[in-house]
Coordinates of C-alpha atoms and ligand atoms in Angstrom, one line a residue:
M140 CA 1.7 -81.7 -97.8
T141 CA 3.9 -79.8 -100.2
L142 CA 2.4 -76.5 -99.2
D143 CA 2.1 -75.2 -95.6
I144 CA -1.5 -75.1 -94.6
R145 CA -1.3 -75.7 -90.9
T146 CA 0.2 -72.4 -89.9
L147 CA -2.9 -70.6 -91.2
E148 CA -4.3 -71.1 -87.7
L149 CA -1.8 -68.6 -86.4
L150 CA -3.2 -66.0 -88.7
R151 CA -6.6 -66.4 -87.2
E152 CA -5.2 -66.0 -83.7
S153 CA -3.0 -63.0 -84.4
L154 CA -5.7 -61.4 -86.5
A155 CA -8.1 -61.6 -83.6
H156 CA -5.5 -60.0 -81.4
L157 CA -5.0 -57.2 -83.9
D158 CA -8.8 -56.7 -84.2
A159 CA -9.1 -56.3 -80.4
G160 CA -6.9 -53.2 -80.8
F161 CA -9.7 -51.5 -82.6
A162 CA -12.5 -52.6 -80.2
H163 CA -13.0 -49.0 -78.9
L164 CA -14.5 -48.0 -82.2
P165 CA -18.3 -48.0 -82.9
T166 CA -19.3 -51.5 -84.1
F167 CA -18.5 -52.1 -87.7
D168 CA -18.2 -55.5 -89.3
A169 CA -15.8 -55.7 -92.3
T170 CA -16.8 -59.3 -93.0
P171 CA -18.4 -59.9 -96.4
N172 CA -22.0 -61.4 -96.3
D173 CA -22.9 -65.0 -96.9
Q174 CA -23.7 -64.4 -100.6
E175 CA -20.4 -62.6 -101.1
I176 CA -18.5 -65.4 -99.3
R177 CA -20.0 -68.0 -101.6
S178 CA -18.9 -66.1 -104.6
M179 CA -15.5 -65.6 -103.2
R180 CA -15.2 -69.4 -102.6
G181 CA -15.9 -70.0 -106.3
V182 CA -13.4 -67.5 -107.4
L183 CA -10.7 -68.7 -105.1
K184 CA -11.2 -72.3 -106.2
E185 CA -10.6 -71.1 -109.7
V186 CA -7.5 -69.2 -108.6
A187 CA -6.1 -72.3 -106.9
E188 CA -6.8 -74.3 -110.1
R189 CA -5.0 -71.7 -112.1
L190 CA -2.0 -71.6 -109.7
R191 CA -1.4 -75.3 -110.2
D192 CA 0.2 -74.2 -113.4
N193 CA 3.5 -73.5 -111.8
Y194 CA 6.7 -75.3 -111.2
P195 CA 6.7 -76.6 -107.6
Y196 CA 8.9 -73.9 -106.2
A197 CA 8.3 -75.0 -102.6
H198 CA 9.6 -78.5 -103.2
P199 CA 13.3 -79.5 -103.0
F200 CA 12.9 -81.0 -106.4
Y201 CA 12.6 -77.5 -107.7
A202 CA 16.3 -76.7 -108.1
G203 CA 16.2 -74.3 -111.0
Q204 CA 15.9 -70.5 -110.8
M205 CA 16.1 -68.4 -107.6
L206 CA 12.6 -69.1 -106.5
K207 CA 11.0 -70.3 -103.3
P208 CA 8.0 -69.3 -101.2
P209 CA 8.7 -67.0 -98.3
H210 CA 9.1 -68.3 -94.7
P211 CA 5.6 -69.0 -93.2
V212 CA 6.1 -66.2 -90.6
A213 CA 6.7 -63.7 -93.4
R214 CA 3.7 -64.9 -95.3
L215 CA 1.5 -64.7 -92.2
A216 CA 2.8 -61.3 -91.0
Y217 CA 2.3 -60.0 -94.5
A218 CA -1.3 -61.2 -94.6
L219 CA -1.9 -59.9 -91.1
A220 CA -0.6 -56.4 -92.1
Q221 CA -2.8 -56.4 -95.2
H222 CA -5.9 -56.2 -92.9
V223 CA -4.5 -52.7 -92.1
N224 CA -2.7 -52.2 -95.4
P225 CA -0.2 -49.6 -94.2
N226 CA 1.7 -47.5 -96.7
N227 CA 5.3 -46.9 -95.7
H228 CA 5.6 -43.8 -97.8
A229 CA 4.7 -41.6 -94.8
L230 CA 4.2 -42.1 -91.1
D231 CA 0.6 -41.1 -91.4
G232 CA 0.1 -44.1 -93.8
G233 CA 1.9 -46.6 -91.6
R234 CA 3.3 -45.6 -88.2
A235 CA 3.9 -49.1 -86.9
S236 CA 5.2 -50.5 -90.2
S237 CA 7.5 -47.5 -90.8
A238 CA 9.0 -48.1 -87.4
M239 CA 9.4 -51.8 -88.2
E240 CA 11.0 -50.9 -91.5
K241 CA 13.6 -48.7 -89.8
E242 CA 14.4 -51.5 -87.3
C243 CA 14.8 -54.3 -89.8
V244 CA 16.7 -52.2 -92.3
A245 CA 19.0 -51.2 -89.5
Q246 CA 19.5 -54.9 -88.8
L247 CA 20.5 -55.4 -92.4
A248 CA 22.9 -52.5 -92.2
R249 CA 24.4 -54.0 -89.0
M250 CA 24.8 -57.3 -90.8
V251 CA 27.1 -55.6 -93.4
G252 CA 29.0 -53.8 -90.6
W253 CA 27.3 -50.4 -90.5
T254 CA 26.2 -48.8 -87.2
E255 CA 25.0 -45.8 -89.1
H256 CA 23.4 -45.8 -92.5
L257 CA 20.6 -44.4 -94.6
G258 CA 18.4 -46.9 -96.2
H259 CA 14.9 -48.3 -96.8
L260 CA 13.1 -51.1 -98.5
T261 CA 12.3 -51.0 -102.2
G262 CA 10.1 -52.9 -104.6
G263 CA 13.2 -55.1 -105.5
G264 CA 16.8 -55.2 -106.4
T265 CA 16.3 -53.3 -109.7
I266 CA 14.9 -50.3 -107.9
A267 CA 17.5 -50.6 -105.1
N268 CA 20.2 -50.4 -107.7
L269 CA 18.5 -47.6 -109.6
E270 CA 18.5 -45.5 -106.4
A271 CA 22.1 -46.3 -105.7
L272 CA 23.1 -45.3 -109.3
W273 CA 20.9 -42.2 -109.1
V274 CA 22.7 -41.1 -105.9
A275 CA 26.1 -42.1 -107.4
E276 CA 25.4 -39.7 -110.3
R277 CA 24.7 -36.9 -107.9
T278 CA 27.9 -37.4 -106.0
R279 CA 30.0 -37.8 -109.2
P280 CA 28.2 -36.1 -112.0
G281 CA 29.1 -37.3 -115.5
G282 CA 31.0 -40.3 -114.3
V283 CA 30.8 -43.6 -116.2
I284 CA 29.2 -46.5 -114.4
V285 CA 31.2 -49.7 -114.9
A286 CA 30.2 -53.3 -114.0
S287 CA 31.3 -56.7 -115.1
A288 CA 29.8 -58.4 -118.1
Q289 CA 28.1 -60.8 -115.7
A290 CA 26.5 -58.0 -113.6
H291 CA 22.7 -58.0 -113.7
Y292 CA 21.3 -56.9 -117.0
T293 CA 19.3 -54.1 -115.3
H294 CA 22.3 -52.0 -114.5
S295 CA 22.7 -51.0 -118.1
R296 CA 19.0 -50.6 -118.5
M297 CA 18.8 -48.4 -115.4
C298 CA 21.7 -46.3 -116.6
D299 CA 19.7 -45.8 -119.7
V300 CA 16.8 -44.7 -117.7
L301 CA 19.0 -42.3 -115.7
G302 CA 20.8 -41.1 -118.8
L303 CA 24.2 -42.3 -117.5
A304 CA 27.0 -43.9 -119.5
F305 CA 27.4 -47.6 -118.7
E306 CA 30.3 -49.9 -119.7
A307 CA 30.7 -53.6 -119.2
L308 CA 34.1 -55.0 -118.2
P309 CA 35.4 -58.5 -118.8
T310 CA 35.3 -61.2 -116.2
D311 CA 38.0 -63.6 -115.2
R312 CA 37.5 -67.4 -115.6
H313 CA 35.5 -67.6 -112.4
G314 CA 32.9 -65.1 -113.7
R315 CA 34.2 -62.4 -111.4
L316 CA 34.9 -58.8 -112.4
S317 CA 38.5 -58.8 -113.8
V318 CA 40.5 -56.4 -111.6
S319 CA 43.2 -55.9 -114.2
A320 CA 40.5 -54.9 -116.8
L321 CA 39.1 -52.6 -114.2
E322 CA 42.4 -51.0 -113.5
E323 CA 43.0 -50.5 -117.2
R324 CA 39.7 -48.8 -117.5
L325 CA 40.3 -46.6 -114.4
E326 CA 43.6 -45.6 -115.9
R327 CA 41.9 -44.2 -118.9
G328 CA 39.8 -42.0 -116.6
G329 CA 36.1 -40.9 -116.5
V330 CA 34.8 -43.7 -114.3
G331 CA 32.4 -42.4 -111.6
T332 CA 31.2 -45.7 -110.0
V333 CA 32.2 -49.3 -110.0
V334 CA 29.4 -51.8 -109.5
V335 CA 30.7 -54.8 -107.6
T336 CA 28.4 -57.9 -107.6
L337 CA 28.6 -60.2 -104.6
G338 CA 26.8 -63.1 -106.1
T339 CA 26.2 -62.8 -109.8
T340 CA 22.8 -63.9 -111.0
A341 CA 23.9 -66.5 -113.5
T342 CA 26.7 -68.2 -111.7
G343 CA 26.8 -66.9 -108.1
S344 CA 30.3 -65.5 -108.7
V345 CA 31.6 -63.1 -106.1
D346 CA 33.5 -60.1 -107.5
P347 CA 36.8 -59.4 -105.7
L348 CA 35.6 -56.4 -103.6
R349 CA 38.7 -56.3 -101.5
D350 CA 40.9 -55.9 -104.6
V351 CA 38.6 -53.3 -106.1
L352 CA 38.7 -51.3 -102.9
R353 CA 42.5 -51.4 -102.9
L354 CA 42.4 -49.4 -106.1
H355 CA 41.1 -46.5 -104.1
G356 CA 44.6 -45.5 -103.2
K357 CA 45.4 -44.9 -106.8
Y358 CA 42.1 -43.8 -108.4
S359 CA 39.0 -42.0 -107.2
F360 CA 35.6 -43.7 -107.7
R361 CA 32.5 -44.7 -105.9
T362 CA 31.7 -48.3 -105.1
H363 CA 28.3 -49.8 -105.3
V364 CA 27.8 -53.4 -104.2
D365 CA 25.0 -55.2 -105.9
A366 CA 24.4 -58.0 -103.4
A367 CA 20.7 -58.4 -104.4
Y368 CA 21.3 -62.1 -104.5
G369 CA 24.3 -62.8 -102.4
G370 CA 23.9 -60.2 -99.7
Y371 CA 23.2 -62.5 -96.8
F372 CA 26.0 -65.0 -97.4
G373 CA 28.5 -63.1 -95.2
L374 CA 26.6 -64.9 -92.4
A375 CA 27.5 -68.4 -93.7
D376 CA 30.4 -70.2 -92.1
N377 CA 31.5 -72.2 -95.1
L378 CA 32.5 -69.7 -97.7
G379 CA 35.7 -70.1 -99.7
S380 CA 38.5 -67.7 -98.9
D381 CA 38.0 -65.4 -101.8
A382 CA 34.2 -64.9 -101.2
R383 CA 34.9 -64.6 -97.4
A384 CA 37.4 -61.8 -98.1
A385 CA 34.8 -60.0 -100.3
F386 CA 32.0 -60.2 -97.8
D387 CA 34.3 -59.1 -94.9
V388 CA 34.8 -55.7 -96.5
M389 CA 31.3 -54.9 -97.6
A390 CA 31.2 -52.1 -95.0
E391 CA 33.7 -50.2 -97.1
A392 CA 31.3 -49.8 -100.0
D393 CA 29.4 -46.6 -100.5
S394 CA 26.1 -48.2 -101.2
I395 CA 24.7 -51.8 -101.1
A396 CA 21.6 -53.4 -102.6
I397 CA 20.2 -56.5 -100.9
D398 CA 17.1 -58.4 -101.9
P399 CA 15.2 -59.9 -98.9
H400 CA 12.9 -61.4 -101.6
K401 CA 15.8 -63.5 -102.9
H402 CA 17.6 -65.1 -99.9
G403 CA 15.8 -63.3 -97.1
L404 CA 12.8 -65.6 -97.1
Q405 CA 10.4 -62.8 -98.2
P406 CA 7.6 -62.5 -100.7
Y407 CA 8.4 -60.6 -103.9
G408 CA 8.3 -56.9 -103.6
T409 CA 11.0 -56.6 -101.0
G410 CA 14.4 -55.1 -101.9
C411 CA 16.6 -52.9 -99.9
V412 CA 19.1 -50.1 -100.6
L413 CA 21.7 -49.0 -98.0
F414 CA 24.0 -46.0 -98.1
R415 CA 27.0 -45.5 -95.8
D416 CA 26.9 -41.7 -95.9
T417 CA 23.6 -40.6 -94.4
A418 CA 24.1 -37.1 -96.0
V419 CA 22.9 -38.5 -99.3
G420 CA 19.4 -38.2 -97.9
A421 CA 19.6 -34.6 -99.0
Y422 CA 19.4 -35.6 -102.7
Y423 CA 15.9 -37.0 -102.2
K424 CA 14.4 -33.7 -101.0
H425 CA 11.0 -33.0 -102.5
D426 CA 8.1 -30.7 -101.8
S427 CA 5.0 -32.5 -102.7
P428 CA 1.7 -30.9 -101.9
Y429 CA 0.0 -34.3 -101.7
T430 CA 2.3 -35.6 -99.0
Y431 CA 0.8 -35.2 -95.6
F432 CA 3.9 -34.9 -93.4
S433 CA 2.4 -34.5 -90.0
S434 CA 5.4 -35.2 -87.8
A435 CA 8.9 -33.9 -87.5
E436 CA 10.2 -37.5 -87.6
L437 CA 11.7 -38.9 -90.7
H438 CA 9.1 -40.2 -93.2
L439 CA 10.5 -43.0 -95.3
G440 CA 9.0 -41.3 -98.4
E441 CA 11.6 -38.5 -97.8
I442 CA 14.4 -40.8 -98.6
S443 CA 13.1 -43.0 -101.3
L444 CA 12.4 -42.6 -105.0
E445 CA 9.2 -44.6 -104.9
C446 CA 6.1 -43.1 -103.3
S447 CA 3.6 -45.7 -102.0
R448 CA 5.2 -48.9 -100.7
P449 CA 3.7 -51.9 -98.9
G450 CA 4.1 -51.5 -95.2
A451 CA 3.2 -55.2 -95.2
A452 CA 6.7 -56.0 -96.7
A453 CA 8.4 -54.3 -93.8
V454 CA 6.1 -56.1 -91.3
A455 CA 7.0 -59.5 -92.9
L456 CA 10.7 -58.8 -92.9
W457 CA 10.6 -57.6 -89.3
A458 CA 8.8 -60.7 -88.2
T459 CA 11.3 -62.9 -90.1
Q460 CA 14.3 -61.3 -88.6
R461 CA 12.7 -61.4 -85.2
L462 CA 12.2 -65.2 -85.5
L463 CA 15.5 -65.7 -87.3
P464 CA 18.0 -63.0 -86.3
L465 CA 20.7 -62.1 -88.8
E466 CA 23.6 -63.5 -86.8
R467 CA 26.5 -65.7 -87.5
G468 CA 25.9 -69.2 -86.1
G469 CA 22.1 -68.7 -85.9
K470 CA 19.5 -70.7 -87.7
F471 CA 19.2 -68.4 -90.6
A472 CA 23.0 -68.4 -91.1
R473 CA 22.9 -72.2 -91.0
G474 CA 20.3 -72.3 -93.7
L475 CA 22.5 -70.3 -96.0
A476 CA 25.5 -72.6 -95.2
D477 CA 23.2 -75.5 -96.1
C478 CA 22.4 -74.0 -99.4
R479 CA 26.1 -73.6 -100.2
G480 CA 26.8 -77.1 -98.8
A481 CA 24.2 -78.5 -101.2
A482 CA 25.9 -76.7 -104.1
L483 CA 29.3 -78.0 -103.1
E484 CA 27.9 -81.5 -102.8
L485 CA 26.2 -81.4 -106.2
F486 CA 29.4 -80.0 -107.7
A487 CA 31.5 -82.7 -106.2
R488 CA 29.2 -85.4 -107.6
L489 CA 29.3 -83.7 -111.1
E490 CA 33.0 -83.1 -111.0
K491 CA 33.9 -86.7 -110.8
D492 CA 31.3 -87.8 -113.3
S493 CA 32.6 -88.5 -116.8
R494 CA 29.3 -87.8 -118.4
V495 CA 29.4 -84.1 -117.7
R496 CA 31.6 -81.0 -117.7
T497 CA 32.0 -78.7 -114.8
A498 CA 33.8 -75.4 -114.6
F499 CA 34.5 -73.3 -111.5
S500 CA 33.5 -74.5 -108.1
P501 CA 30.3 -72.7 -106.7
E502 CA 31.2 -69.7 -104.6
L503 CA 27.6 -69.4 -103.2
D504 CA 24.8 -71.9 -104.0
I505 CA 24.5 -71.8 -107.8
V506 CA 26.0 -74.7 -109.8
I507 CA 26.6 -74.6 -113.5
W508 CA 27.5 -77.7 -115.5
A509 CA 26.9 -79.3 -118.9
P510 CA 26.6 -82.7 -120.5
R511 CA 29.7 -83.7 -122.4
A512 CA 29.5 -83.2 -126.1
E513 CA 31.9 -82.3 -128.9
T514 CA 30.6 -78.9 -129.9
A515 CA 28.9 -75.9 -128.2
S516 CA 25.7 -76.5 -130.2
A517 CA 25.6 -80.2 -129.3
T518 CA 26.2 -79.3 -125.7
S519 CA 23.4 -76.8 -125.8
S520 CA 20.8 -79.1 -127.2
R521 CA 21.8 -81.9 -124.8
S522 CA 21.5 -79.4 -121.9
R523 CA 17.9 -78.6 -123.0
A524 CA 17.1 -82.2 -123.4
I525 CA 18.3 -82.9 -119.9
F526 CA 16.3 -80.0 -118.6
E527 CA 13.2 -81.4 -120.2
A528 CA 13.8 -85.0 -119.3
A529 CA 14.5 -84.1 -115.7
A530 CA 11.3 -82.1 -115.6
R531 CA 9.3 -85.1 -116.8
S532 CA 10.8 -86.9 -113.7
N533 CA 9.6 -84.0 -111.5
L534 CA 13.1 -82.6 -111.1
H535 CA 13.2 -79.0 -112.2
L536 CA 16.6 -77.5 -113.2
A537 CA 17.2 -74.3 -115.2
V538 CA 19.3 -73.5 -118.2
A539 CA 21.6 -70.6 -118.7
N540 CA 23.3 -69.2 -121.8
L541 CA 27.0 -68.4 -121.0
P542 CA 29.6 -66.8 -123.2
R543 CA 32.5 -68.7 -124.8
G544 CA 35.0 -66.4 -123.0
L545 CA 33.8 -67.6 -119.6
L546 CA 34.1 -71.3 -120.2
E547 CA 36.7 -71.7 -122.9
S548 CA 39.6 -72.1 -120.5
W549 CA 37.7 -74.8 -118.6
W550 CA 36.7 -76.8 -121.6
P551 CA 39.7 -76.7 -123.9
D552 CA 38.5 -79.7 -126.0
L553 CA 35.1 -78.2 -126.8
T554 CA 34.6 -77.0 -130.3
W555 CA 33.1 -73.6 -130.3
D556 CA 30.8 -73.5 -133.3
R557 CA 28.9 -70.7 -131.7
E558 CA 29.8 -67.9 -129.2
H559 CA 27.5 -69.0 -126.4
V560 CA 26.7 -72.3 -124.9
T561 CA 23.5 -73.4 -123.0
V562 CA 24.4 -75.1 -119.8
L563 CA 22.4 -76.4 -116.8
R564 CA 22.1 -74.2 -113.8
S565 CA 20.8 -75.0 -110.4
C566 CA 20.1 -72.5 -107.7
L567 CA 20.1 -74.6 -104.5
I568 CA 18.4 -71.7 -102.7
K569 CA 16.5 -73.8 -100.2
A570 CA 18.2 -75.1 -97.0
E571 CA 16.3 -78.4 -97.6
H572 CA 18.3 -79.0 -100.7
R573 CA 21.2 -80.3 -98.7
A574 CA 19.3 -83.2 -97.2
W575 CA 17.6 -83.8 -100.5
L576 CA 20.7 -84.0 -102.6
P577 CA 20.9 -87.8 -102.7
A578 CA 17.2 -87.9 -103.8
I579 CA 17.9 -85.3 -106.4
W580 CA 20.9 -87.2 -107.7
A581 CA 18.8 -90.4 -107.8
V582 CA 16.6 -88.7 -110.4
L583 CA 19.3 -87.0 -112.3
D584 CA 21.6 -90.0 -112.7
P585 CA 19.3 -92.0 -115.0
V586 CA 18.4 -88.9 -117.0
L587 CA 22.2 -88.4 -117.6
N588 CA 22.5 -92.0 -118.7
T589 CA 19.9 -91.4 -121.4
H590 CA 21.1 -88.1 -122.6
T591 CA 24.9 -88.4 -122.6
D592 CA 27.4 -90.8 -124.3
R593 CA 28.7 -93.1 -121.6
Ligands
LIG92 C1 17.9 -60.5 -108.9 C2 19.0 -59.5 -109.1 C3 18.8 -58.2 -109.4 C4 17.5 -57.6 -109.7 O1 16.7 -57.7 -108.6 P1 15.1 -57.8 -108.7 O2 14.7 -57.9 -107.3 O3 14.8 -59.0 -109.5 O4 14.6 -56.5 -109.3 C5 19.9 -57.3 -109.4 N1 21.2 -57.8 -109.2 C6 21.4 -59.1 -108.9 C7 22.8 -59.5 -108.7 C8 20.4 -60.0 -108.8 O5 20.6 -61.3 -108.6

């Protein structure tokens, strides 16, 4: 089976256990009646039919975008929690799940090296970054937010939402924030916050956080680390030395965004923002007449921009981290190392293949490459043809549009008849990709024969 059906039995068992916790109440049966169940069966069959119209994200042959189903324990814990449907806005809405959120967020903070922190789950990385930039503005009013041109597109959008000035800085030939360009910009003054991306979305490049932090001696600015994608990779034991150096100093950042719904095996709707200085909690103060703060303890709604949030997301993350603790050498860490191992292996195969062009070696688990052709436009159409042909053979890759400036030095013989080139991009985001690489290559190889000049 491509999808996990067997573990559903565990939901039935754990649900019965949860239900027994409410046995003291007067009898009330929440089960729909037979007629309703028959109607639901019809609707759900239709839903299943509709959902077939998706790429097979669960299968190792899906090696395209950053997509995969959550870990079964996350899915089951989420479903279990939905029978209660706690709201982590306030303790009254979700006592247990708020406590679980605080615990698993503290584990994330410990993973980056913080014993103290302020933080909470968010709807995703965009909202986590939004909060970090909102706090950044409060600590350094009027400061410009800078990030590399390869930073996530939502930074400039969220700066727009917040009414902050945003500037994109050039990258080096590895797709990392250029430290010399940053220093030049800092020299000119007015920068409030530097966004450092550990794992860019397009190429998985890791900005040189250590070098950025070194500039603190000379300039004053706030550092926000956007590790929505790459945040967990510090646990892996097979990073290159530059990436290792960056992950090793994450604790020196002022704020960090990590998406458990990217590499943390969670369903969508689970991001996380962390602040090093707990005092920033004061910026969130509000006095809502609707909020029913019944206890003196911290309600998560007091330290987040969003109001209602799914307690189920916290329960799922808690369960996942309970099963797979965030420790170096553990099973979760080995899974990340396998993802990177798969990327390195794919890169090694492509690098020695005369049919294709490669650029920089993957720093995390994203590989970009392109079929050999004379011009940028011919490369782009061949990339799309390979994407489509591979899909017809059930192998799903992705394409990315990258700027000339990033690839020019790697591909000196390419004629740039346009300023961007479409390349192939694979996020090897599933640990299984490592064992499946030979099978993936067996599909890709004949596709390349057909769509390149040999
Ligand atoms: C995915 C991503 C985001 C946006 O996160 P969402 O969870 O999609 O809102 C931000 N930054 C980086 C580096 C990302 O990879």
